[in-house]
PDB file of C-alpha atoms in Angstrom:
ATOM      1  CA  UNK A   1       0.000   0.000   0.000  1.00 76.00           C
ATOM      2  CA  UNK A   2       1.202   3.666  -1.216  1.00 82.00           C
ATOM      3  CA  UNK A   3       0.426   6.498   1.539  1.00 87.00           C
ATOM      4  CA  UNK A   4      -0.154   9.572   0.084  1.00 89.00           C
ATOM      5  CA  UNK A   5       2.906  12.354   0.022  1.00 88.00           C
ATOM      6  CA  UNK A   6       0.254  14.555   1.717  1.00 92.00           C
ATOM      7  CA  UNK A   7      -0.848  12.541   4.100  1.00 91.00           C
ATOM      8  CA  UNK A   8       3.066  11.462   5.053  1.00 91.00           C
ATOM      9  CA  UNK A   9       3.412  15.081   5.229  1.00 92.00           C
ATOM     10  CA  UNK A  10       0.964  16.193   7.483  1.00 94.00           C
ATOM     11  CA  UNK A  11       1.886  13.649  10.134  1.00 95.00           C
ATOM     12  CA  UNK A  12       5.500  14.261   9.929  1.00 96.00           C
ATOM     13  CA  UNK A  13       5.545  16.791  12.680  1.00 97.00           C
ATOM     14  CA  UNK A  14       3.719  14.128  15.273  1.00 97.00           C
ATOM     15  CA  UNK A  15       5.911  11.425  14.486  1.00 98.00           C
ATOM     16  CA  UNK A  16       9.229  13.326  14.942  1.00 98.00           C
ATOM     17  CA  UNK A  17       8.684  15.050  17.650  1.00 98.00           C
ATOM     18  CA  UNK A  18       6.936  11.588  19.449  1.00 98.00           C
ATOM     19  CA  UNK A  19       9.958   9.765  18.680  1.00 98.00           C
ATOM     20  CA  UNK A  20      12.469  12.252  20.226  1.00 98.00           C
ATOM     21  CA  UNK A  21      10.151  12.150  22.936  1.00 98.00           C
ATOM     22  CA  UNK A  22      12.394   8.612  23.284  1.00 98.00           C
ATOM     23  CA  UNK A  23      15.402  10.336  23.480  1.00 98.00           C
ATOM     24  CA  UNK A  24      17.787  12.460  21.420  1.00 97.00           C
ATOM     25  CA  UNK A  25      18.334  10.978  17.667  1.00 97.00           C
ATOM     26  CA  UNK A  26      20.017  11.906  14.379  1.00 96.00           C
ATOM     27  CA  UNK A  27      18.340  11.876  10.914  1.00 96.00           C
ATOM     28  CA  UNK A  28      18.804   8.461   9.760  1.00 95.00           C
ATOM     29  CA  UNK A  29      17.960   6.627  13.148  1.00 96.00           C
ATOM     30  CA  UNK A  30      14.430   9.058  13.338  1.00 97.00           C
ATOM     31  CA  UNK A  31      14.127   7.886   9.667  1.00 96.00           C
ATOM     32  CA  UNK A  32      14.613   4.199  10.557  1.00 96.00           C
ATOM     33  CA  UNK A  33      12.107   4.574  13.660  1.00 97.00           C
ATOM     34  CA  UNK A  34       9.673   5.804  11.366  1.00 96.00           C
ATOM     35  CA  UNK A  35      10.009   2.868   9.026  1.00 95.00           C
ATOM     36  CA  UNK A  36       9.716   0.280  11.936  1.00 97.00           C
ATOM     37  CA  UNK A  37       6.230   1.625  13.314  1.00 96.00           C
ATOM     38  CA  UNK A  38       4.662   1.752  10.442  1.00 94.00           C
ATOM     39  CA  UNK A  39       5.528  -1.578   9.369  1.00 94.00           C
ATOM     40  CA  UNK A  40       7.532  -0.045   6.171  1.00 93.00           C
ATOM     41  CA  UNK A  41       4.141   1.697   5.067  1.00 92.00           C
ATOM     42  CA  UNK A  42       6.310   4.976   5.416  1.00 91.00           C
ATOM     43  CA  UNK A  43       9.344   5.742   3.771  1.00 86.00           C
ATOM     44  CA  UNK A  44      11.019   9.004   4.361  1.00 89.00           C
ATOM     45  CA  UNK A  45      13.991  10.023   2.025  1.00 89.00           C
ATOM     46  CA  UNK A  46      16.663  12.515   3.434  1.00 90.00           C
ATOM     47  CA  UNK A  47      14.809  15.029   0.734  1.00 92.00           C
ATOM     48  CA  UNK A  48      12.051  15.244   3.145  1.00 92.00           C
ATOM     49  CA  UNK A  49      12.962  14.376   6.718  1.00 95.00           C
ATOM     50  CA  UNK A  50      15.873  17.690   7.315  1.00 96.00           C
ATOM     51  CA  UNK A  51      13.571  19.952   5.644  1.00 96.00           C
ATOM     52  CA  UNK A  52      11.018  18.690   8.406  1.00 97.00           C
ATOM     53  CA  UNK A  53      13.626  19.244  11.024  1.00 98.00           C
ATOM     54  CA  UNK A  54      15.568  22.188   9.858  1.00 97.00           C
ATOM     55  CA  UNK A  55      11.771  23.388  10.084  1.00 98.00           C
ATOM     56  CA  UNK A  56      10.991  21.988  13.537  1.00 98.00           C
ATOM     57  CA  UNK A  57      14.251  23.442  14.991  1.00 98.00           C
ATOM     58  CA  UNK A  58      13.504  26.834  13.862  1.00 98.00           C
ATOM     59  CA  UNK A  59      10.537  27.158  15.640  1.00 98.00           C
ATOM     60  CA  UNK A  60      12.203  25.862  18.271  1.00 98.00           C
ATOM     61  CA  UNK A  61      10.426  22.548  18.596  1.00 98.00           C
ATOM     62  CA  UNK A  62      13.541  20.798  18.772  1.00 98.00           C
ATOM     63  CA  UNK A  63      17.186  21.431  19.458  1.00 98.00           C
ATOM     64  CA  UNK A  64      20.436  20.186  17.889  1.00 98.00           C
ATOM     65  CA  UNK A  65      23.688  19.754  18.405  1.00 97.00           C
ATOM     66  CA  UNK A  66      26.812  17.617  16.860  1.00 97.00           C
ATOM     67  CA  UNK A  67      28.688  14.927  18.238  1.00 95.00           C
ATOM     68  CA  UNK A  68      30.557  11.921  17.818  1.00 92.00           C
ATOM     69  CA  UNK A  69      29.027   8.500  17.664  1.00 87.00           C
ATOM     70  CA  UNK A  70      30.832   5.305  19.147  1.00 88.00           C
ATOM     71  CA  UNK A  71      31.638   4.412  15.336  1.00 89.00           C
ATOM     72  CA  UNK A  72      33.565   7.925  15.496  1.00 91.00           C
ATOM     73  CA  UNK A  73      31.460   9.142  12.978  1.00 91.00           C
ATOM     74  CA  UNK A  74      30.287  13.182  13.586  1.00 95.00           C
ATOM     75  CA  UNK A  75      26.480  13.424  13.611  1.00 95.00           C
ATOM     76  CA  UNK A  76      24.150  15.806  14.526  1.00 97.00           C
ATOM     77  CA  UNK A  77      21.706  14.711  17.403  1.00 97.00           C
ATOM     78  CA  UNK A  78      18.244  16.092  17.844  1.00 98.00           C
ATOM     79  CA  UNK A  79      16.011  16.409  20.940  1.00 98.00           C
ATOM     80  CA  UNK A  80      12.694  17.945  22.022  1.00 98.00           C
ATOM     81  CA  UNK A  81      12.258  20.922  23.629  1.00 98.00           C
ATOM     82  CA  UNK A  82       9.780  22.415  26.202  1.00 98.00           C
ATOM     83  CA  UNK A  83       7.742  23.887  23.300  1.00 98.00           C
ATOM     84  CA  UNK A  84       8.315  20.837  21.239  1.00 98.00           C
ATOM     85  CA  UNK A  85       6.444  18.771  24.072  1.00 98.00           C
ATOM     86  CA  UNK A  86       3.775  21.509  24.096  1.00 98.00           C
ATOM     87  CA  UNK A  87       3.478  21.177  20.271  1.00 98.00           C
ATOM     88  CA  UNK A  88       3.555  17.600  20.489  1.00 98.00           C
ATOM     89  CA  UNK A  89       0.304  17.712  22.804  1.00 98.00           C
ATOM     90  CA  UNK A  90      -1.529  19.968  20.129  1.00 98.00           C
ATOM     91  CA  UNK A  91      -0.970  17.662  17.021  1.00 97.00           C
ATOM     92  CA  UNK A  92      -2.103  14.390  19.386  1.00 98.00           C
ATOM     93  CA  UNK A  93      -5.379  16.284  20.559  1.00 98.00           C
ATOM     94  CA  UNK A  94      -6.035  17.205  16.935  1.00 97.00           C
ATOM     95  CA  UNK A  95      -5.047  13.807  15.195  1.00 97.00           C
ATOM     96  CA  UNK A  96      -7.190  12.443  17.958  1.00 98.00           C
ATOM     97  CA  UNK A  97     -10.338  14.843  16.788  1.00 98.00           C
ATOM     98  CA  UNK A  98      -9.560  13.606  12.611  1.00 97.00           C
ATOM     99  CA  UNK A  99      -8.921   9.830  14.198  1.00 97.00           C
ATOM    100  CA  UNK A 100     -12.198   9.870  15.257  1.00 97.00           C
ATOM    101  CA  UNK A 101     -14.263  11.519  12.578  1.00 97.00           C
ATOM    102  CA  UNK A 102     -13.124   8.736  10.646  1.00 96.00           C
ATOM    103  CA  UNK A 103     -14.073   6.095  12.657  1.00 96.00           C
ATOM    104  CA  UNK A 104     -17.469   7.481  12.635  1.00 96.00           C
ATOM    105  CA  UNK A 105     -18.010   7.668   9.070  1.00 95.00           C
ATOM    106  CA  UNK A 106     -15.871   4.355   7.824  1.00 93.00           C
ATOM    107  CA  UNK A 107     -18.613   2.300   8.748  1.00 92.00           C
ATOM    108  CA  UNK A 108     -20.680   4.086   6.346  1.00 91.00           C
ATOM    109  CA  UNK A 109     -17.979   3.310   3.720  1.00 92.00           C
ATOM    110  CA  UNK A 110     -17.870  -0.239   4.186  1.00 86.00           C
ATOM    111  CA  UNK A 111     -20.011  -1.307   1.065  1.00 83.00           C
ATOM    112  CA  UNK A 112     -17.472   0.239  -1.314  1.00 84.00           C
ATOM    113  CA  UNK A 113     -14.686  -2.189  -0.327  1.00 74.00           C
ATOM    114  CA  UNK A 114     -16.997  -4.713  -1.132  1.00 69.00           C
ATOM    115  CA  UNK A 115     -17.598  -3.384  -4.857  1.00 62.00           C
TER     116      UNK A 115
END
């Protein structure tokens, strides 16, 4: 199953700052993270995940800083911030509200997976 670029889009924000809310991480481990709970539904190329970070650390939803792994290779390491958390709390409570309209109305839908 394809997910819509739109739809990965939109819950980019939720899922990255969740998953620093795990600890501090660096692009590719947030990216790998990503692919492991959603099953491999959702695939995030470097072309989209720094944009979404450069973006979330300028409104100061996350912080960064570079260091050295234990492979000695230099990375940059992100974590969430105050605001980040408070953000964080927003997107749930409305993903929660659009979680739900949907569950309303998918019943209604149900005869046109049967078509």
């Amino acid at each position: 199953m394809e997910i819509n670029k739109e739809l990965i889009a939109a819950s980019s924000t939720p899922l990255v700052l969740a998953i620093l809310t795990e600890g501090e991480s660096y692009g590719y481990a947030i990216g790998k993270r990503v692919r492991e709970l959603s099953g491999g539904r959702l695939e995030w190329t470097d072309g989209m995940l720094y944009p979404v970070l450069h973006r979330l650390e300028k409104h100061g939803f996350i912080e960064a800083h570079w260091a050295v792994a234990d492979t000695g290779r230099r990375r940059k390491y992100y974590r969430i911030t105050r605001s980040g958390r408070e953000q964080l709390v927003e997107q749930r409570r409305q993903w929660q509200a659009v979680e739900d309209t949907l569950r309303d109305i998918w019943p209604f839908t149900d005869r046109l997976q049967e078509a």
